[in-house]
Every structure is written in structure tokens, then in C-alpha cells.
PDB file of C-alpha atoms in Angstrom:
ATOM      1  CA  MET A   1     103.467  72.230  60.168  1.00 88.00           C
ATOM      2  CA  LEU A   2     103.381  68.669  61.461  1.00 96.00           C
ATOM      3  CA  THR A   3     100.924  68.185  64.321  1.00 95.00           C
ATOM      4  CA  LYS A   4     103.241  65.674  66.027  1.00 95.00           C
ATOM      5  CA  THR A   5     106.628  64.105  65.393  1.00 97.00           C
ATOM      6  CA  PRO A   6     106.142  61.027  63.189  1.00 97.00           C
ATOM      7  CA  LEU A   7     107.775  57.778  64.271  1.00 97.00           C
ATOM      8  CA  GLY A   8     107.483  56.265  60.802  1.00 98.00           C
ATOM      9  CA  VAL A   9     106.915  57.220  57.171  1.00 98.00           C
ATOM     10  CA  LEU A  10     104.638  55.799  54.494  1.00 98.00           C
ATOM     11  CA  CYS A  11     105.595  56.948  51.015  1.00 98.00           C
ATOM     12  CA  ASP A  12     104.067  56.621  47.566  1.00 98.00           C
ATOM     13  CA  ILE A  13     106.376  55.637  44.702  1.00 97.00           C
ATOM     14  CA  THR A  14     105.256  56.992  41.332  1.00 94.00           C
ATOM     15  CA  GLY A  15     105.058  60.768  41.354  1.00 95.00           C
ATOM     16  CA  VAL A  16     107.060  61.012  44.571  1.00 98.00           C
ATOM     17  CA  LEU A  17     110.241  58.970  44.121  1.00 98.00           C
ATOM     18  CA  LYS A  18     110.080  58.463  40.363  1.00 96.00           C
ATOM     19  CA  ASN A  19     108.232  59.359  37.186  1.00 91.00           C
ATOM     20  CA  SER A  20     107.785  57.426  33.983  1.00 83.00           C
ATOM     21  CA  VAL A  21     109.342  59.241  31.036  1.00 74.00           C
ATOM     22  CA  GLU A  22     108.741  57.714  27.595  1.00 65.00           C
ATOM     23  CA  GLY A  23     108.222  54.332  29.211  1.00 72.00           C
ATOM     24  CA  GLN A  24     111.395  54.553  31.318  1.00 85.00           C
ATOM     25  CA  ASP A  25     111.514  55.126  35.074  1.00 91.00           C
ATOM     26  CA  LYS A  26     113.453  58.225  36.125  1.00 94.00           C
ATOM     27  CA  ALA A  27     114.181  59.297  39.692  1.00 96.00           C
ATOM     28  CA  ILE A  28     112.606  62.635  40.559  1.00 96.00           C
ATOM     29  CA  LYS A  29     115.201  65.332  41.192  1.00 94.00           C
ATOM     30  CA  ARG A  30     116.574  65.305  44.774  1.00 96.00           C
ATOM     31  CA  SER A  31     114.495  62.233  45.736  1.00 98.00           C
ATOM     32  CA  LEU A  32     117.347  59.691  45.621  1.00 97.00           C
ATOM     33  CA  GLU A  33     119.493  61.619  48.065  1.00 97.00           C
ATOM     34  CA  ALA A  34     116.512  62.367  50.282  1.00 98.00           C
ATOM     35  CA  TYR A  35     115.459  58.714  50.437  1.00 98.00           C
ATOM     36  CA  GLU A  36     118.937  57.636  51.539  1.00 97.00           C
ATOM     37  CA  ARG A  37     118.984  60.404  54.122  1.00 97.00           C
ATOM     38  CA  LEU A  38     115.604  59.309  55.468  1.00 97.00           C
ATOM     39  CA  LYS A  39     116.758  55.694  55.767  1.00 95.00           C
ATOM     40  CA  LYS A  40     119.977  56.702  57.541  1.00 96.00           C
ATOM     41  CA  SER A  41     118.061  58.884  60.014  1.00 95.00           C
ATOM     42  CA  GLY A  42     116.656  55.799  61.719  1.00 94.00           C
ATOM     43  CA  ILE A  43     113.040  56.644  60.867  1.00 97.00           C
ATOM     44  CA  PRO A  44     111.436  53.475  59.470  1.00 97.00           C
ATOM     45  CA  VAL A  45     109.788  53.785  56.055  1.00 98.00           C
ATOM     46  CA  ILE A  46     107.453  51.637  53.978  1.00 98.00           C
ATOM     47  CA  LEU A  47     106.722  52.355  50.314  1.00 98.00           C
ATOM     48  CA  CYS A  48     102.949  52.299  50.065  1.00 97.00           C
ATOM     49  CA  THR A  49     101.804  52.010  46.447  1.00 95.00           C
ATOM     50  CA  ASN A  50      98.662  51.281  44.455  1.00 92.00           C
ATOM     51  CA  GLU A  51     100.783  49.814  41.647  1.00 90.00           C
ATOM     52  CA  SER A  52      98.910  46.716  40.436  1.00 89.00           C
ATOM     53  CA  CYS A  53     100.726  46.184  37.136  1.00 87.00           C
ATOM     54  CA  CYS A  54     103.685  44.326  38.609  1.00 86.00           C
ATOM     55  CA  SER A  55     104.779  42.453  41.717  1.00 89.00           C
ATOM     56  CA  THR A  56     106.599  44.016  44.664  1.00 93.00           C
ATOM     57  CA  GLY A  57     109.697  42.119  43.534  1.00 93.00           C
ATOM     58  CA  ARG A  58     109.588  43.741  40.099  1.00 92.00           C
ATOM     59  CA  LEU A  59     108.872  47.127  41.663  1.00 94.00           C
ATOM     60  CA  ALA A  60     111.928  46.764  43.882  1.00 96.00           C
ATOM     61  CA  ASP A  61     114.048  45.744  40.867  1.00 96.00           C
ATOM     62  CA  ASN A  62     112.850  48.796  38.930  1.00 94.00           C
ATOM     63  CA  LEU A  63     113.667  51.112  41.828  1.00 97.00           C
ATOM     64  CA  ARG A  64     117.122  49.591  42.307  1.00 97.00           C
ATOM     65  CA  ASN A  65     117.784  50.079  38.593  1.00 96.00           C
ATOM     66  CA  ILE A  66     117.418  53.844  39.035  1.00 97.00           C
ATOM     67  CA  GLY A  67     119.450  53.989  42.238  1.00 97.00           C
ATOM     68  CA  TYR A  68     117.120  53.336  45.181  1.00 98.00           C
ATOM     69  CA  ASN A  69     118.332  50.877  47.806  1.00 96.00           C
ATOM     70  CA  VAL A  70     115.104  48.903  48.352  1.00 97.00           C
ATOM     71  CA  THR A  71     113.903  45.316  48.520  1.00 97.00           C
ATOM     72  CA  SER A  72     110.436  43.845  48.133  1.00 95.00           C
ATOM     73  CA  ARG A  73     110.146  43.855  51.941  1.00 95.00           C
ATOM     74  CA  ASP A  74     110.185  47.655  51.817  1.00 97.00           C
ATOM     75  CA  ILE A  75     107.014  47.777  49.682  1.00 97.00           C
ATOM     76  CA  ILE A  76     103.346  47.097  50.351  1.00 97.00           C
ATOM     77  CA  SER A  77     101.086  46.911  47.308  1.00 95.00           C
ATOM     78  CA  PRO A  78      97.590  45.645  46.482  1.00 94.00           C
ATOM     79  CA  ILE A  79      99.119  42.618  44.729  1.00 93.00           C
ATOM     80  CA  SER A  80     101.030  41.484  47.817  1.00 91.00           C
ATOM     81  CA  VAL A  81      97.932  41.909  49.985  1.00 92.00           C
ATOM     82  CA  ILE A  82      95.342  40.316  47.676  1.00 95.00           C
ATOM     83  CA  THR A  83      97.442  37.202  47.020  1.00 93.00           C
ATOM     84  CA  GLN A  84      97.629  36.692  50.785  1.00 91.00           C
ATOM     85  CA  VAL A  85      93.849  37.196  51.050  1.00 94.00           C
ATOM     86  CA  ILE A  86      93.259  34.561  48.347  1.00 96.00           C
ATOM     87  CA  GLN A  87      95.589  32.115  50.069  1.00 94.00           C
ATOM     88  CA  ASP A  88      94.111  32.667  53.523  1.00 94.00           C
ATOM     89  CA  ASN A  89      90.535  32.190  52.285  1.00 95.00           C
ATOM     90  CA  HIS A  90      91.236  29.418  49.745  1.00 95.00           C
ATOM     91  CA  TYR A  91      89.536  31.479  47.041  1.00 96.00           C
ATOM     92  CA  LYS A  92      89.314  30.508  43.379  1.00 96.00           C
ATOM     93  CA  PRO A  93      89.812  33.903  41.727  1.00 97.00           C
ATOM     94  CA  TYR A  94      88.699  35.400  38.465  1.00 97.00           C
ATOM     95  CA  VAL A  95      91.203  38.187  37.799  1.00 96.00           C
ATOM     96  CA  LEU A  96      91.108  41.089  35.370  1.00 96.00           C
ATOM     97  CA  VAL A  97      94.630  42.413  35.733  1.00 95.00           C
ATOM     98  CA  ASN A  98      97.597  43.498  33.655  1.00 92.00           C
ATOM     99  CA  ASP A  99      99.448  40.727  31.800  1.00 92.00           C
ATOM    100  CA  ARG A 100     102.638  41.705  33.627  1.00 89.00           C
ATOM    101  CA  VAL A 101     101.143  40.629  36.944  1.00 91.00           C
ATOM    102  CA  SER A 102      98.996  37.680  35.813  1.00 91.00           C
ATOM    103  CA  PRO A 103     101.700  35.132  36.789  1.00 91.00           C
ATOM    104  CA  GLU A 104     101.234  36.156  40.448  1.00 91.00           C
ATOM    105  CA  PHE A 105      97.842  34.406  40.318  1.00 94.00           C
ATOM    106  CA  ASP A 106      98.940  31.225  38.513  1.00 92.00           C
ATOM    107  CA  GLN A 107      99.452  29.507  41.876  1.00 93.00           C
ATOM    108  CA  PHE A 108      95.699  29.602  42.538  1.00 94.00           C
ATOM    109  CA  GLU A 109      92.950  27.403  41.105  1.00 90.00           C
ATOM    110  CA  GLN A 110      90.809  29.618  38.881  1.00 82.00           C
ATOM    111  CA  GLY A 111      88.100  27.274  37.623  1.00 85.00           C
ATOM    112  CA  LYS A 112      84.564  28.090  38.844  1.00 92.00           C
ATOM    113  CA  PRO A 113      85.622  31.348  40.500  1.00 96.00           C
ATOM    114  CA  ASP A 114      84.167  32.390  43.834  1.00 95.00           C
ATOM    115  CA  VAL A 115      85.829  35.823  43.937  1.00 97.00           C
ATOM    116  CA  VAL A 116      86.309  38.563  41.336  1.00 98.00           C
ATOM    117  CA  ILE A 117      89.420  40.760  41.409  1.00 97.00           C
ATOM    118  CA  ILE A 118      89.996  43.778  39.181  1.00 97.00           C
ATOM    119  CA  GLY A 119      93.303  45.619  38.942  1.00 94.00           C
ATOM    120  CA  ASP A 120      94.817  48.140  36.543  1.00 92.00           C
ATOM    121  CA  ALA A 121      94.449  46.041  33.408  1.00 92.00           C
ATOM    122  CA  GLU A 122      95.275  48.933  31.038  1.00 90.00           C
ATOM    123  CA  GLU A 123      94.685  47.746  27.445  1.00 92.00           C
ATOM    124  CA  LYS A 124      92.815  44.667  28.712  1.00 94.00           C
ATOM    125  CA  PHE A 125      89.913  46.929  29.738  1.00 96.00           C
ATOM    126  CA  THR A 126      87.741  46.101  26.737  1.00 97.00           C
ATOM    127  CA  TYR A 127      83.988  45.718  26.386  1.00 98.00           C
ATOM    128  CA  GLU A 128      84.434  41.954  26.292  1.00 98.00           C
ATOM    129  CA  SER A 129      86.543  41.723  29.459  1.00 97.00           C
ATOM    130  CA  LEU A 130      84.372  44.152  31.408  1.00 97.00           C
ATOM    131  CA  ASN A 131      81.194  42.395  30.301  1.00 98.00           C
ATOM    132  CA  GLU A 132      82.617  39.043  31.412  1.00 97.00           C
ATOM    133  CA  THR A 133      83.415  40.576  34.787  1.00 97.00           C
ATOM    134  CA  PHE A 134      79.898  42.049  34.941  1.00 98.00           C
ATOM    135  CA  LYS A 135      78.308  38.639  34.307  1.00 97.00           C
ATOM    136  CA  LEU A 136      80.266  37.077  37.178  1.00 97.00           C
ATOM    137  CA  LEU A 137      79.163  39.821  39.562  1.00 97.00           C
ATOM    138  CA  ILE A 138      75.533  40.436  38.648  1.00 97.00           C
ATOM    139  CA  ASP A 139      74.136  37.426  40.544  1.00 94.00           C
ATOM    140  CA  GLY A 140      75.679  38.685  43.776  1.00 94.00           C
ATOM    141  CA  LYS A 141      77.251  35.340  44.681  1.00 94.00           C
ATOM    142  CA  ARG A 142      80.923  36.251  44.386  1.00 96.00           C
ATOM    143  CA  LYS A 143      83.118  38.473  46.529  1.00 96.00           C
ATOM    144  CA  PHE A 144      84.271  41.590  44.653  1.00 98.00           C
ATOM    145  CA  TYR A 145      87.707  43.179  45.209  1.00 97.00           C
ATOM    146  CA  CYS A 146      89.371  46.102  43.450  1.00 96.00           C
ATOM    147  CA  LEU A 147      93.074  46.867  43.716  1.00 94.00           C
ATOM    148  CA  GLY A 148      92.707  50.616  44.200  1.00 89.00           C
ATOM    149  CA  ARG A 149      90.304  53.415  43.248  1.00 89.00           C
ATOM    150  CA  SER A 150      92.608  56.111  41.870  1.00 87.00           C
ATOM    151  CA  LYS A 151      91.098  58.414  39.237  1.00 90.00           C
ATOM    152  CA  PHE A 152      94.240  58.894  37.158  1.00 88.00           C
ATOM    153  CA  TYR A 153      98.024  58.616  37.231  1.00 82.00           C
ATOM    154  CA  HIS A 154     100.960  60.484  35.750  1.00 78.00           C
ATOM    155  CA  ALA A 155     103.161  58.806  33.129  1.00 76.00           C
ATOM    156  CA  SER A 156     105.282  59.985  30.197  1.00 74.00           C
ATOM    157  CA  GLY A 157     104.503  63.599  31.010  1.00 78.00           C
ATOM    158  CA  GLU A 158     100.717  63.305  30.944  1.00 84.00           C
ATOM    159  CA  LEU A 159      97.758  62.183  33.037  1.00 87.00           C
ATOM    160  CA  LYS A 160      96.173  58.823  32.186  1.00 87.00           C
ATOM    161  CA  LEU A 161      92.994  57.057  33.297  1.00 91.00           C
ATOM    162  CA  ASP A 162      93.459  54.771  36.278  1.00 90.00           C
ATOM    163  CA  LEU A 163      91.430  51.904  37.685  1.00 92.00           C
ATOM    164  CA  GLY A 164      88.786  53.936  39.522  1.00 93.00           C
ATOM    165  CA  CYS A 165      86.439  54.658  36.628  1.00 96.00           C
ATOM    166  CA  PHE A 166      86.250  50.996  35.603  1.00 97.00           C
ATOM    167  CA  VAL A 167      85.479  49.925  39.165  1.00 97.00           C
ATOM    168  CA  ALA A 168      82.806  52.622  39.421  1.00 97.00           C
ATOM    169  CA  GLY A 169      81.209  51.449  36.169  1.00 97.00           C
ATOM    170  CA  LEU A 170      81.004  47.844  37.354  1.00 98.00           C
ATOM    171  CA  GLU A 171      79.629  48.935  40.716  1.00 98.00           C
ATOM    172  CA  TYR A 172      76.969  51.046  38.998  1.00 98.00           C
ATOM    173  CA  SER A 173      75.927  48.272  36.612  1.00 98.00           C
ATOM    174  CA  THR A 174      75.868  45.450  39.172  1.00 98.00           C
ATOM    175  CA  GLN A 175      74.731  47.461  42.211  1.00 97.00           C
ATOM    176  CA  ARG A 176      77.650  45.859  44.039  1.00 96.00           C
ATOM    177  CA  GLU A 177      80.322  47.663  46.026  1.00 96.00           C
ATOM    178  CA  ALA A 178      83.879  46.442  45.608  1.00 97.00           C
ATOM    179  CA  GLU A 179      86.076  46.020  48.653  1.00 95.00           C
ATOM    180  CA  CYS A 180      89.166  48.087  47.964  1.00 94.00           C
ATOM    181  CA  ILE A 181      92.576  46.534  48.566  1.00 94.00           C
ATOM    182  CA  GLY A 182      94.812  49.567  48.357  1.00 92.00           C
ATOM    183  CA  LYS A 183      94.635  53.302  48.796  1.00 94.00           C
ATOM    184  CA  PRO A 184      92.424  55.098  49.847  1.00 93.00           C
ATOM    185  CA  ASN A 185      91.076  52.253  52.015  1.00 93.00           C
ATOM    186  CA  SER A 186      91.921  52.880  55.676  1.00 96.00           C
ATOM    187  CA  SER A 187      92.764  49.219  56.257  1.00 94.00           C
ATOM    188  CA  PHE A 188      95.588  49.454  53.699  1.00 95.00           C
ATOM    189  CA  PHE A 189      97.241  52.294  55.614  1.00 97.00           C
ATOM    190  CA  LYS A 190      96.734  50.411  58.888  1.00 96.00           C
ATOM    191  CA  MET A 191      98.460  47.351  57.392  1.00 95.00           C
ATOM    192  CA  ALA A 192     101.335  49.531  56.189  1.00 97.00           C
ATOM    193  CA  ALA A 193     101.728  51.176  59.598  1.00 98.00           C
ATOM    194  CA  ALA A 194     101.584  47.754  61.271  1.00 96.00           C
ATOM    195  CA  ARG A 195     104.539  46.669  59.098  1.00 95.00           C
ATOM    196  CA  LEU A 196     106.489  49.322  60.995  1.00 97.00           C
ATOM    197  CA  GLY A 197     105.080  48.201  64.339  1.00 97.00           C
ATOM    198  CA  LEU A 198     103.171  51.481  64.625  1.00 98.00           C
ATOM    199  CA  GLU A 199      99.642  52.883  64.690  1.00 98.00           C
ATOM    200  CA  CYS A 200      98.432  55.239  61.969  1.00 98.00           C
ATOM    201  CA  SER A 201      98.532  58.130  64.449  1.00 98.00           C
ATOM    202  CA  ASP A 202     102.309  57.626  64.672  1.00 98.00           C
ATOM    203  CA  VAL A 203     103.082  57.862  60.948  1.00 98.00           C
ATOM    204  CA  VAL A 204     102.989  60.373  58.116  1.00 98.00           C
ATOM    205  CA  MET A 205     102.071  59.597  54.509  1.00 98.00           C
ATOM    206  CA  ILE A 206     103.873  61.365  51.637  1.00 98.00           C
ATOM    207  CA  GLY A 207     102.069  61.319  48.308  1.00 98.00           C
ATOM    208  CA  ASP A 208     101.140  63.188  45.137  1.00 97.00           C
ATOM    209  CA  ASP A 209      97.468  62.115  45.043  1.00 96.00           C
ATOM    210  CA  ILE A 210      95.292  64.420  47.136  1.00 97.00           C
ATOM    211  CA  ASP A 211      92.501  61.828  47.395  1.00 95.00           C
ATOM    212  CA  SER A 212      94.050  58.366  47.497  1.00 95.00           C
ATOM    213  CA  ASP A 213      97.337  59.204  49.218  1.00 97.00           C
ATOM    214  CA  VAL A 214      96.650  62.142  51.485  1.00 98.00           C
ATOM    215  CA  GLY A 215      92.894  61.906  51.975  1.00 98.00           C
ATOM    216  CA  GLY A 216      92.967  58.154  52.514  1.00 97.00           C
ATOM    217  CA  ALA A 217      95.855  58.362  54.954  1.00 98.00           C
ATOM    218  CA  MET A 218      94.300  61.173  56.973  1.00 98.00           C
ATOM    219  CA  ASN A 219      90.983  59.318  57.168  1.00 98.00           C
ATOM    220  CA  ALA A 220      92.936  56.398  58.641  1.00 98.00           C
ATOM    221  CA  GLY A 221      94.466  58.667  61.283  1.00 98.00           C
ATOM    222  CA  CYS A 222      97.835  59.462  59.690  1.00 98.00           C
ATOM    223  CA  GLN A 223      99.280  62.867  58.973  1.00 98.00           C
ATOM    224  CA  GLY A 224      99.417  63.617  55.268  1.00 98.00           C
ATOM    225  CA  ILE A 225     102.010  65.492  53.207  1.00 98.00           C
ATOM    226  CA  LEU A 226     101.151  66.404  49.614  1.00 98.00           C
ATOM    227  CA  VAL A 227     104.050  66.941  47.207  1.00 98.00           C
ATOM    228  CA  ARG A 228     103.918  69.228  44.181  1.00 98.00           C
ATOM    229  CA  THR A 229     105.308  66.554  41.861  1.00 96.00           C
ATOM    230  CA  GLY A 230     103.763  63.722  39.847  1.00 94.00           C
ATOM    231  CA  LYS A 231     100.019  64.124  39.391  1.00 93.00           C
ATOM    232  CA  PHE A 232      99.745  67.178  41.656  1.00 96.00           C
ATOM    233  CA  ARG A 233      97.600  69.977  40.232  1.00 94.00           C
ATOM    234  CA  GLU A 234      97.369  73.498  41.650  1.00 96.00           C
ATOM    235  CA  SER A 235      93.658  72.977  42.358  1.00 96.00           C
ATOM    236  CA  ASP A 236      94.673  70.303  44.897  1.00 97.00           C
ATOM    237  CA  SER A 237      95.866  73.106  47.182  1.00 96.00           C
ATOM    238  CA  ASN A 238      92.237  74.100  47.717  1.00 95.00           C
ATOM    239  CA  HIS A 239      90.572  70.697  47.772  1.00 97.00           C
ATOM    240  CA  PRO A 240      87.025  70.992  49.143  1.00 96.00           C
ATOM    241  CA  THR A 241      87.361  68.186  51.682  1.00 97.00           C
ATOM    242  CA  VAL A 242      91.000  67.067  52.009  1.00 98.00           C
ATOM    243  CA  LYS A 243      93.229  69.485  53.929  1.00 97.00           C
ATOM    244  CA  PRO A 244      96.786  68.110  53.980  1.00 98.00           C
ATOM    245  CA  THR A 245      98.894  68.477  57.088  1.00 98.00           C
ATOM    246  CA  LEU A 246     101.515  70.031  54.803  1.00 98.00           C
ATOM    247  CA  ILE A 247     101.960  70.856  51.115  1.00 98.00           C
ATOM    248  CA  VAL A 248     105.621  70.848  50.045  1.00 98.00           C
ATOM    249  CA  GLU A 249     107.570  71.221  46.829  1.00 98.00           C
ATOM    250  CA  ASP A 250     108.880  67.668  46.677  1.00 98.00           C
ATOM    251  CA  PHE A 251     109.887  64.546  48.582  1.00 98.00           C
ATOM    252  CA  CYS A 252     113.207  66.126  49.554  1.00 98.00           C
ATOM    253  CA  GLN A 253     111.489  69.002  51.363  1.00 98.00           C
ATOM    254  CA  ALA A 254     109.177  66.542  53.123  1.00 98.00           C
ATOM    255  CA  VAL A 255     112.202  64.574  54.344  1.00 98.00           C
ATOM    256  CA  ASP A 256     113.863  67.793  55.536  1.00 98.00           C
ATOM    257  CA  ILE A 257     110.832  68.593  57.686  1.00 98.00           C
ATOM    258  CA  ILE A 258     110.368  65.063  59.036  1.00 98.00           C
ATOM    259  CA  THR A 259     114.019  64.458  59.929  1.00 97.00           C
ATOM    260  CA  GLU A 260     114.318  67.856  61.614  1.00 96.00           C
ATOM    261  CA  ALA A 261     111.209  67.155  63.712  1.00 96.00           C
ATOM    262  CA  PHE A 262     112.620  63.734  64.603  1.00 93.00           C
ATOM    263  CA  ARG A 263     115.995  65.264  65.534  1.00 92.00           C
ATOM    264  CA  ARG A 264     114.424  67.871  67.786  1.00 92.00           C
ATOM    265  CA  ALA A 265     112.261  65.271  69.510  1.00 91.00           C
ATOM    266  CA  SER A 266     115.353  63.162  70.185  1.00 86.00           C
ATOM    267  CA  LEU A 267     117.210  65.946  72.017  1.00 80.00           C
TER     268      LEU A 267
END
């Protein structure tokens, strides 16, 4: 059961609210109704995603297309954070990211880069692109950011490699450690909670990734609910180090528990 009544909710997107089926986004059963119910309950919610293949605006459009009432202001992603970091520090970035999100970096000068940023580049992860990234990092002169560390994700009914292994390979080869912008970094959860005007101890994270979602959130001081949808595997129930606050069938059940706790606390 929940250890305290949450005052806010952080929620993953893929694997919790939606899945990708044959390249098309589909709302997970019961999640649409549950999301609307959560919003109407008065409990503030931020969608906290490691999606680095598109902007928060495109993410919001995609969610609206399948029925979710969201705007880009309801989402925090590594792309929205890293572009602010670049702007604040006047960086000249070298970016290895998906073509769908490359335009987000066109506003920045990219000649003679002083920072290296790697996101989920999918088919752009080639020997040539990774070797170019390696050469920019090996001298130790440039800041190194990664937009997440997830091991894999769930799409079109199967598990697929995510960004984490490519980051780990570059770290191994360059003896450099990337600063993670995204889950499971504690600062990402703290930024998300701050969007709600809350501390991590006041919020609960709902996710399908035992490590990045639940483990990362709990390390930051949040409660963590693991759903049995998306990338969940039965072995996650007995993870050697991450012990979720709750394991539930789906997002709808998580909302049932949270809203009931909130109702009782309001009496």
C-alpha cells in the first residue's frame, strides 16, 4: 500500500498510457478513462517521459490524436530540459539524435562543438556516427550528456534496444561518464515534482520500467508504482534491488488507489 497520500502524480507515457502497435499509437485499455478521472480529481499530474525521438509538442499531438486531453505543458522530457540547458549555458552542441527531433537543435550554433549530446538515434546509431561521437569525447574537453539510460523499450509487441547500451559503450571507450538528462537521474524527477510545486516526497511515480521509472523515482524520494503493462516482465516483481511501493495491473488500478487515498485524506 502507499506509505503516504500523494499530493501529485508523475506518470510515464509509453507502456502506461499507450503502446505502439505496428507503428501506430494505441491507448492502453482503461487508461483513457483513468487519466480523465485523475485530472478531474484535482490531483496534479505531469507526464514524465524519456522519449527523445520527438518534441513535447509532437508528443502532446500524438496523445491528443488517441484521445488524451494533454498539452506540451503537461509533459517533461529530456528534449525540453536539454534545450534549456544549452540555451542557459550558451553551448554549441554536437547532437546524435533521431532525425525527427533534430530540428529542435537548429536554433543553436553547432560549429566547433563544446558539448556532446546523445539521444535515442535509432537507425542513426552506426559505427560511423558512434566513432565520430567517440572522437569528440576522447580528449575530455567537452561536456557529455545523454538523454536517458533505459535498457530497452516496448513497441509493436516486442522489446527493442534503447539508448542505454550505446551510452555505456561510449563511456567504456572514452572513460567518461555522461550526465543523464532524464530517468533514472534523480534531478529529472525533482524537476518534474517542482513543476507541480511539490517535493519528491509528496509525489508518486507510475511506470512500467522497474529501473528507470520506479527505481529512479524511489531513489529521488518518490513513491513508485509499477504497472504490469508495456515492458513489464514477471521477473520485475522480484527485482534484486528495486522494491516498488506497489505493483498493480495497470494505470487504471493505480489511479483507483491514488484517488481513493486522496479522497480519504480530504475527509
